[in-house]
Short mmCIF file of C-alpha atoms and ligand atoms in Angstrom, two decimals:
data_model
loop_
_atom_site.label_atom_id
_atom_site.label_comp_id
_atom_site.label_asym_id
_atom_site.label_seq_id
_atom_site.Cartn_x
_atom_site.Cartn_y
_atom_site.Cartn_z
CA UNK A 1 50.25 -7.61 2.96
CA UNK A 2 52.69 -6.95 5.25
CA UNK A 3 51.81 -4.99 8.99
CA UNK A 4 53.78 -2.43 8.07
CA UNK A 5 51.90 -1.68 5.01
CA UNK A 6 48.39 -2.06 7.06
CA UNK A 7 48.47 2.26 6.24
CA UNK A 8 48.09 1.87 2.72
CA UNK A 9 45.42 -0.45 2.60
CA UNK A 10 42.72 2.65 2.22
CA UNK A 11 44.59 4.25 -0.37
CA UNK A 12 45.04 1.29 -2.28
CA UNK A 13 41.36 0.77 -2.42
CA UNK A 14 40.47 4.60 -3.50
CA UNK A 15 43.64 4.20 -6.61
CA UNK A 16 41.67 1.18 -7.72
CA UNK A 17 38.24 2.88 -7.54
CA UNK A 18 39.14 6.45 -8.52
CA UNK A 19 42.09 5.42 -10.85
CA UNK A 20 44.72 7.74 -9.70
CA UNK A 21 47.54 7.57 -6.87
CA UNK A 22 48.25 9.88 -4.41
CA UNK A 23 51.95 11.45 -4.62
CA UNK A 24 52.96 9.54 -1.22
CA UNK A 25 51.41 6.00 -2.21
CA UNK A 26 53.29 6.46 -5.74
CA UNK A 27 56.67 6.71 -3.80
CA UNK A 28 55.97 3.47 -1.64
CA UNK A 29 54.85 1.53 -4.80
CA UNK A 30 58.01 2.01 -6.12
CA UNK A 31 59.83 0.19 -3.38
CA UNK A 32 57.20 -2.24 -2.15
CA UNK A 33 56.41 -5.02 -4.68
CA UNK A 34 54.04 -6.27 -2.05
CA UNK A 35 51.94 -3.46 -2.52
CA UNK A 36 52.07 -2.64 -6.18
CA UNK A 37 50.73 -6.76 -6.19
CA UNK A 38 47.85 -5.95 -4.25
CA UNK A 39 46.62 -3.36 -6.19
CA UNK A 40 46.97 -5.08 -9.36
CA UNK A 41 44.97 -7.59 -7.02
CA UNK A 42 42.35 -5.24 -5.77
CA UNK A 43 42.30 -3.85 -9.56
CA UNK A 44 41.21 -6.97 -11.09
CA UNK A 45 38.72 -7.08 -8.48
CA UNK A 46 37.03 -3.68 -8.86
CA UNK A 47 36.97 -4.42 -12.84
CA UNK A 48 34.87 -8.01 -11.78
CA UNK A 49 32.70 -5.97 -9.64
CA UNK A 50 31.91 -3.53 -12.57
CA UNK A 51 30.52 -6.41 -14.36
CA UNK A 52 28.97 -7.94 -11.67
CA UNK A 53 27.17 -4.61 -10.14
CA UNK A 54 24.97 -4.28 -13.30
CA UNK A 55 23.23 -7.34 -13.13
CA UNK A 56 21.91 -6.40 -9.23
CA UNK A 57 19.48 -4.03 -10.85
CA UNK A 58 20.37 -3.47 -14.48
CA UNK A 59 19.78 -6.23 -17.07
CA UNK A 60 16.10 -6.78 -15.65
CA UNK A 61 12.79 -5.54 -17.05
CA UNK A 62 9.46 -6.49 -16.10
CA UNK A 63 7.69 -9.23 -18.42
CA UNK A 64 5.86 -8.03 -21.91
CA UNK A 65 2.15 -8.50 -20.01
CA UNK A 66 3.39 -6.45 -16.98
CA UNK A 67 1.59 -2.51 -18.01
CA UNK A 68 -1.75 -4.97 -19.32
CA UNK A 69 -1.44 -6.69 -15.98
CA UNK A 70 -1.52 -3.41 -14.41
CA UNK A 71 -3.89 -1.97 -16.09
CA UNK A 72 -6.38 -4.48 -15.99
CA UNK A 73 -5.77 -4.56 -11.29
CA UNK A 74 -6.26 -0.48 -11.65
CA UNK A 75 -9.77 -1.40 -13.49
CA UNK A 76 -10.88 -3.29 -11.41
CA UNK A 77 -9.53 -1.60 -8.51
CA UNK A 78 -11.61 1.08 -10.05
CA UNK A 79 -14.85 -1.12 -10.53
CA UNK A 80 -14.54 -2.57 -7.38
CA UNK A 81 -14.63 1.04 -5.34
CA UNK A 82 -17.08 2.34 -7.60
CA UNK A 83 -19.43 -0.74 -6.14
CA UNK A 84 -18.81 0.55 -2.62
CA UNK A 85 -21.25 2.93 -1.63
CA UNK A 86 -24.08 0.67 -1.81
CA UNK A 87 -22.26 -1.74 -0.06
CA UNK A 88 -21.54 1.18 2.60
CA UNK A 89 -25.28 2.05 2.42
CA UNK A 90 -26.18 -1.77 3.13
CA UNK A 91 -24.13 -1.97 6.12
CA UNK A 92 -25.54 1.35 7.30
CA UNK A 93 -28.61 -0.63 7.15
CA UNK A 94 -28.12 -3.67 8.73
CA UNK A 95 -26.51 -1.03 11.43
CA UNK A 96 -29.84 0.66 11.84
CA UNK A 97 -32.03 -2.07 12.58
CA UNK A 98 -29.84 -3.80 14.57
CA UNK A 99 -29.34 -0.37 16.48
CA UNK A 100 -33.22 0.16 16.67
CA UNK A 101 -33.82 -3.57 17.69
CA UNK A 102 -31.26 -3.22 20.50
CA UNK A 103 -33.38 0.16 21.72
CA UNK A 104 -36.39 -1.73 21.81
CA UNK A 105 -34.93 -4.79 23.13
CA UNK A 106 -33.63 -2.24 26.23
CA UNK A 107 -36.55 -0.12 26.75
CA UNK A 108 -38.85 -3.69 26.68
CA UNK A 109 -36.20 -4.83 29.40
CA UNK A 110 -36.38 -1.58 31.42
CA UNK A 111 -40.25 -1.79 31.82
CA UNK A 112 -40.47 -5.25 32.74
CA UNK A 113 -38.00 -4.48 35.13
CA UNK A 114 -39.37 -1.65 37.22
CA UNK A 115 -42.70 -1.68 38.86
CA UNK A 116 -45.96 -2.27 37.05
CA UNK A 117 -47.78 1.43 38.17
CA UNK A 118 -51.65 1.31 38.38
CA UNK A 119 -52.83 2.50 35.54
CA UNK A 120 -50.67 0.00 33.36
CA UNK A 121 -52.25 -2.88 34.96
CA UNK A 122 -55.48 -1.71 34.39
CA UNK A 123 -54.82 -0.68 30.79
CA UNK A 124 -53.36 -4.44 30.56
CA UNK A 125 -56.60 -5.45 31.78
CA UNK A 126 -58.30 -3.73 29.07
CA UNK A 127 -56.13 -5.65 26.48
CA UNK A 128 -57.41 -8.67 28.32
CA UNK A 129 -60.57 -8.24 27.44
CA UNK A 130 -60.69 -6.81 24.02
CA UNK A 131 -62.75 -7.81 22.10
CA UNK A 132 -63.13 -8.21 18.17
CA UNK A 133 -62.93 -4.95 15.86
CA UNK A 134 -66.99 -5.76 14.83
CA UNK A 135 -67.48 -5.59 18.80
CA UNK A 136 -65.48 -2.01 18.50
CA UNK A 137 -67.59 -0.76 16.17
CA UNK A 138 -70.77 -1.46 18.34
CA UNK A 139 -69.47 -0.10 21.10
CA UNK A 140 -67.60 3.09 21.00
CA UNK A 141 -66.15 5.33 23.49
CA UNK A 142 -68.46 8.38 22.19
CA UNK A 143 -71.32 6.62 23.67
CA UNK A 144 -71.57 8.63 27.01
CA UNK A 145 -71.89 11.45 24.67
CA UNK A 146 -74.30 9.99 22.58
CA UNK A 147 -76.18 9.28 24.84
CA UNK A 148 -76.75 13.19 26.09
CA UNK A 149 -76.66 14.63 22.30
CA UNK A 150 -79.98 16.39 22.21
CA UNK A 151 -82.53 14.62 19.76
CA UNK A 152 -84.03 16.16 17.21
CA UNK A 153 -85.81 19.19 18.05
CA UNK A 154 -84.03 19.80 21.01
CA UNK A 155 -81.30 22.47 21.99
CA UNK A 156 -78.09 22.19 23.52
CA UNK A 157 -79.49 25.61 25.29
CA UNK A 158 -82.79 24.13 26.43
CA UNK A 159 -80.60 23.26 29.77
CA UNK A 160 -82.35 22.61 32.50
CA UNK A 161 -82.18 26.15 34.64
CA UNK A 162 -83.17 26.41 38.18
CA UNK A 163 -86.00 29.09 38.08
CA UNK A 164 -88.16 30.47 41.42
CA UNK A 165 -91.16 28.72 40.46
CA UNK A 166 -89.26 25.20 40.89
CA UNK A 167 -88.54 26.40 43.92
CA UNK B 1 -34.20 1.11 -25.38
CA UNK B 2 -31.25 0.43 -28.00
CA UNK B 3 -30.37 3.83 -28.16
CA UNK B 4 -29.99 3.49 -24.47
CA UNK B 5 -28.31 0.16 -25.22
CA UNK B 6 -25.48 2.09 -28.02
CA UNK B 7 -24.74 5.00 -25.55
CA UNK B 8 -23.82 2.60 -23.13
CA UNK B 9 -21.66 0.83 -25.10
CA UNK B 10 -19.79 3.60 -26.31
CA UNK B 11 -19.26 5.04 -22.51
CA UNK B 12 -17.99 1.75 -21.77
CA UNK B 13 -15.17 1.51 -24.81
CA UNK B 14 -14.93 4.77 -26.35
CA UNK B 15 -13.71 8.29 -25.55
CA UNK B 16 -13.48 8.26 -21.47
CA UNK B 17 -11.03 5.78 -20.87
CA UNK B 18 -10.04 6.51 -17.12
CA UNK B 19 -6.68 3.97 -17.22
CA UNK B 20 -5.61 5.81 -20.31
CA UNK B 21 -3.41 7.98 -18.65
CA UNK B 22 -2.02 5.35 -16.71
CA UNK B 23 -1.03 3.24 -19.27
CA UNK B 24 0.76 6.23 -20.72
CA UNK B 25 2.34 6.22 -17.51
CA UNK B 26 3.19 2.97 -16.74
CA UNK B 27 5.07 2.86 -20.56
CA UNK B 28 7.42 5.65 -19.25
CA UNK B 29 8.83 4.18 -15.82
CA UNK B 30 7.57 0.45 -15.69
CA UNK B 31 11.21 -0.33 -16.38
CA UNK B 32 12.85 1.76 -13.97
CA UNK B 33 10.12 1.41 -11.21
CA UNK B 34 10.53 -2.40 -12.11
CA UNK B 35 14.45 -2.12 -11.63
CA UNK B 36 14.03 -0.07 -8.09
CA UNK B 37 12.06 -3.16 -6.98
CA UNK B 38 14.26 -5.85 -8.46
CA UNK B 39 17.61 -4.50 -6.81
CA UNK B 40 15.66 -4.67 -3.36
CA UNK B 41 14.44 -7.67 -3.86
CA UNK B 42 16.61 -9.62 -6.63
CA UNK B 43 14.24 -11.30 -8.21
CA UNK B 44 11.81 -10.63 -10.98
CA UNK B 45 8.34 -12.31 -9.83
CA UNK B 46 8.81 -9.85 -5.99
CA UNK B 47 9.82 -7.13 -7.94
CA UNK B 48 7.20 -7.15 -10.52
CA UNK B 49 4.73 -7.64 -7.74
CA UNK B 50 6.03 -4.25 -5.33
CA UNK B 51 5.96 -2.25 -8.94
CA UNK B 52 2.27 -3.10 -9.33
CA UNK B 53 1.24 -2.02 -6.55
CA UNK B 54 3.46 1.23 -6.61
CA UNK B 55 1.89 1.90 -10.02
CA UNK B 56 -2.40 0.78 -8.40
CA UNK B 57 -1.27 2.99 -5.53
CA UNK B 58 -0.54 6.02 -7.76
CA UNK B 59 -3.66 5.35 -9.50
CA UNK B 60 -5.53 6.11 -6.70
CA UNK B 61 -4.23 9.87 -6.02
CA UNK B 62 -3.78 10.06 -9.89
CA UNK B 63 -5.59 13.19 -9.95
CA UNK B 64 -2.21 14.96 -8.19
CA UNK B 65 0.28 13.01 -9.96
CA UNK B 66 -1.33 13.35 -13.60
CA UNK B 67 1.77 15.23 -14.82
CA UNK B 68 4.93 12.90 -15.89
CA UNK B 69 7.31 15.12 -13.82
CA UNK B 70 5.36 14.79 -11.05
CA UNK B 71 4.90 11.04 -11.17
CA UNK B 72 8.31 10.19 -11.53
CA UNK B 73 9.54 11.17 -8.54
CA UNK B 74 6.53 9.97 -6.69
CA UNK B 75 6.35 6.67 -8.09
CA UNK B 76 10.14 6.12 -7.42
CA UNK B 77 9.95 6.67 -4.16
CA UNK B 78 6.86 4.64 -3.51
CA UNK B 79 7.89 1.34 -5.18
CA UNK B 80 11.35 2.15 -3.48
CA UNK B 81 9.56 1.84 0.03
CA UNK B 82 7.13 -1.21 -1.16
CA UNK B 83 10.21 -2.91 -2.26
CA UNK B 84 12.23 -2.57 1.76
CA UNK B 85 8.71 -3.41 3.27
CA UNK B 86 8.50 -6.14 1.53
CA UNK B 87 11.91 -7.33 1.78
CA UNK B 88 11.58 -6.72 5.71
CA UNK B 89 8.51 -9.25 5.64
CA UNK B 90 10.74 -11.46 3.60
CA UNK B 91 13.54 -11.85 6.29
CA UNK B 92 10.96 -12.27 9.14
CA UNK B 93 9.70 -15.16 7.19
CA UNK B 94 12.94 -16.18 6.70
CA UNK B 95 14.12 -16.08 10.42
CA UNK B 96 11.13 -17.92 11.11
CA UNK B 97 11.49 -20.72 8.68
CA UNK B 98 14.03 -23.15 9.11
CA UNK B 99 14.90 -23.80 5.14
CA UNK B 100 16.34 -20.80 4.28
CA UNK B 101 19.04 -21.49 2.25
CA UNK B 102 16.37 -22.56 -0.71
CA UNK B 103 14.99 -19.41 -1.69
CA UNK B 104 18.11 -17.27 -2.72
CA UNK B 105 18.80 -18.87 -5.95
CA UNK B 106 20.02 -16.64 -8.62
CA UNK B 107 19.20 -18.41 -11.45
CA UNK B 108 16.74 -15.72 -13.31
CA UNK B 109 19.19 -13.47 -13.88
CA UNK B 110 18.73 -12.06 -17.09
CA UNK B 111 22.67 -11.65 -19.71
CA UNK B 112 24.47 -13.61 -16.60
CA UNK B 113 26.85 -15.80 -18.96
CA UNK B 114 27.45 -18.31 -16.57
CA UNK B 115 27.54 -20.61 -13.08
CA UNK B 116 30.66 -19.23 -11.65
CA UNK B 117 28.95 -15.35 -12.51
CA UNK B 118 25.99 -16.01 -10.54
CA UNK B 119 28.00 -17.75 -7.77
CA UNK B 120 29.44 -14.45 -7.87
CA UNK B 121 26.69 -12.37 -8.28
CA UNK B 122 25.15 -14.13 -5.12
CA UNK B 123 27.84 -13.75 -3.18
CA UNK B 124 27.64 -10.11 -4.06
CA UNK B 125 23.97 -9.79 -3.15
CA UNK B 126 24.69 -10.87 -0.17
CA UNK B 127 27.89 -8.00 1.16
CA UNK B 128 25.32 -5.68 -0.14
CA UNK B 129 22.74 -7.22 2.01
CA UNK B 130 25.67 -6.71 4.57
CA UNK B 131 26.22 -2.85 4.29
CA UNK B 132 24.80 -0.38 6.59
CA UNK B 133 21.22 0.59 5.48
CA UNK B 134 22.26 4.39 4.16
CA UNK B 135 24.87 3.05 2.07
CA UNK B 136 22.91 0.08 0.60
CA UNK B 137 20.26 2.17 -0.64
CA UNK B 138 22.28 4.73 -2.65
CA UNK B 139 24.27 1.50 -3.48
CA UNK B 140 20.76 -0.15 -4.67
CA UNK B 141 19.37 2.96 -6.23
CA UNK B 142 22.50 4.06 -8.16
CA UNK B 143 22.39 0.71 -10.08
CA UNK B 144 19.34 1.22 -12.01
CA UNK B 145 19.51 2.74 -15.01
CA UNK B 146 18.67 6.80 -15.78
CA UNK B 147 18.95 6.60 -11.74
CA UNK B 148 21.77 9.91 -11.61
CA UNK B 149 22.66 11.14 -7.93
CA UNK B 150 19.98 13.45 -7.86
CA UNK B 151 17.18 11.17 -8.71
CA UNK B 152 18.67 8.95 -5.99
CA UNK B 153 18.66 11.78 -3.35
CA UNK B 154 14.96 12.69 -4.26
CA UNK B 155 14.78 8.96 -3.34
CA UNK B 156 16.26 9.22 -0.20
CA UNK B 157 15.41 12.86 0.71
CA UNK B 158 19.18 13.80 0.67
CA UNK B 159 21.44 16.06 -1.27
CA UNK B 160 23.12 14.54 -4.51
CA UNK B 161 26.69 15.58 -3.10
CA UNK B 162 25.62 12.93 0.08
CA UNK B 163 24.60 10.60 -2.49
CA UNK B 164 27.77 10.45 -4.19
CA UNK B 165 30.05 9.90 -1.62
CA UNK B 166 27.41 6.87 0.27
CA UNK B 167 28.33 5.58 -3.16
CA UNK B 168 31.86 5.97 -3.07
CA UNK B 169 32.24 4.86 0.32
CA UNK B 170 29.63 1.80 -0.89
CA UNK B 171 31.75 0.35 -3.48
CA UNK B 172 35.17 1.02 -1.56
CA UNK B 173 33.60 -1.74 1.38
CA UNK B 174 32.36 -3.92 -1.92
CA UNK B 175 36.02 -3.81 -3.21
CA UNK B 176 37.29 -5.09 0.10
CA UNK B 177 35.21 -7.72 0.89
CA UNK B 178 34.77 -9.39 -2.43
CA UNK B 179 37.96 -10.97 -2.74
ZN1 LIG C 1 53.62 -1.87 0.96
#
């Protein structure tokens, strides 16, 4: 194509796609042979990329299998969530007790940390000397008690008053 | 214990079949969902792959898309967007590989009469690989079949009238390039 007919490149291109000339590119076809070759050029060209533009997309269809293939991933897709709650429940779980044993894990860290206070030690000594549940049963902390229960006959009212005479 | 036994065998196969509907589904667009796929990806084992999972991923929110005319639309648009992802992923792979001229072979193209055609037809994939993204997908989407200008633009989320002219302007840069 020759420089000076650079302009009609465009409309030579829409003639070939839309199939009709415009009144101006008509008149220079008929006194360019230049021209009227390159859109018998650009014509053969459009008509090779109608056949060609089909097979991009057109032409292909998915395998005889694909909708069982599918069907069979959505089921067990389906199956596969319908198993996931208790999964969900076990990991709550395992959450849990690994929560809980981190509290304890803390709180047993905390109090060996601080200061023993009195009354702990002496409750640890306590554990120290415990002694077997037979021992417990022998010895129980009512005792004291036991020990001032009236016997029988006797009155939880028959206190001991202070009365003149004693005096 | 067998009567248990029989009524669990007959939830299992008989009347509530939850992919039913599906399947009914998947008869109706499996070719053109497959077709969306294929022209973004050219080539049959990707494409089948992106319309799967367009189809599992409208099985999930099947409960809204239960009616056919709402389902088309969806599903087009969601195998539409598999199909770029996946194409995306395919380039980066590409980039980062150094044999890349293997994989573009054209040779399952299905009615393609011969080896000068497919030169052809690669060449081709490749200027529409070329053209600027809004014109590519009209281009891509117009090419499958009982794709009109409107189904395209519900695609695309523009009017038909845009649609038509991307086209135009598509196959006008086609027509020059593919000498
Ligand atoms: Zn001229």
């Amino acid at each position: 194509m020759k420089n000076a007919c650079e302009i009609w490149k465009d409309q030579l291109l829409e003639a070939a796609l839309t199939g009709s000339l415009t009144a101006g590119l008509e008149e220079h076809l008929r006194t360019c042979t230049i021209c009227s070759e390159e859109l018998g050029n650009i014509r053969a060209r459009k008509a090779r990329l109608d056949t060609l533009l089909p097979f991009v997309a057109q032409r292909s269809e998915p395998s005889a299998n694909f909708r069982a293939q599918v069907l069979a991933a959505a089921r067990a897709a389906r199956e596969g969530k319908r198993a996931r709650p208790w999964r969900v429940w076990r990991l709550a779980g395992a959450t849990a007790v690994v929560v809980v044993v981190l509290m304890m894990g803390l709180t047993l860290q905390r109090r060996t940390a601080r200061m023993i206070p009195e009354n702990e030690l002496a409750a640890a000594q306590k554990l120290t000397e415990w002694r077997a549940p037979s021992d417990g049963l022998l010895v129980t902390p009512g005792q004291e008690i036991l020990r001032t229960m009236p016997r029988l006959g006797e009155s939880y009212l028959d206190v001991p008053v202070k009365t003149d005479e004693e005096e | 214990m067998i009567g248990v036994c029989v009524s669990a065998q007959i939830a299992r196969t008989e009347p509530h079949n939850p992919e039913a509907g599906l399947g009914e589904r998947i008869a109706e667009n499996q070719r053109r969902v497959f077709q969306i796929a294929y022209s973004v990806l050219g080539n049959s084992a990707d494409a089948e792959d992106a319309a799967q999972e367009a189809f599992l991923r409208a099985y999930q929110k099947f409960a809204s898309l239960r009616e056919a005319e709402k389902f088309r639309p969806w599903v087009n648009r969601i195998v539409f967007r598999l199909a770029l992802n996946r194409q995306r992923d395919y380039r980066r792979r590409l980039a980062r590989d150094t044999a890349w001229q293997v994989t573009e072979t054209p040779v399952m193209v299905d009615g393609a009469k011969d080896a000068e055609q497919l030169v052809m037809l690669d060449r081709l994939r490749r200027e529409i690989e070329r053209l600027p993204e809004k014109l590519r997908s009209v281009l891509q989407l117009s090419l499958v079949e009982e794709m009109d200008a409107s189904d395209v633009g519900a695609v695309l989320g523009i009017p038909a009238g845009t649609v038509r002219s991307r086209l135009h302007t598509a196959r006008k840069l086609l027509l020059e390039v593919m000498k």
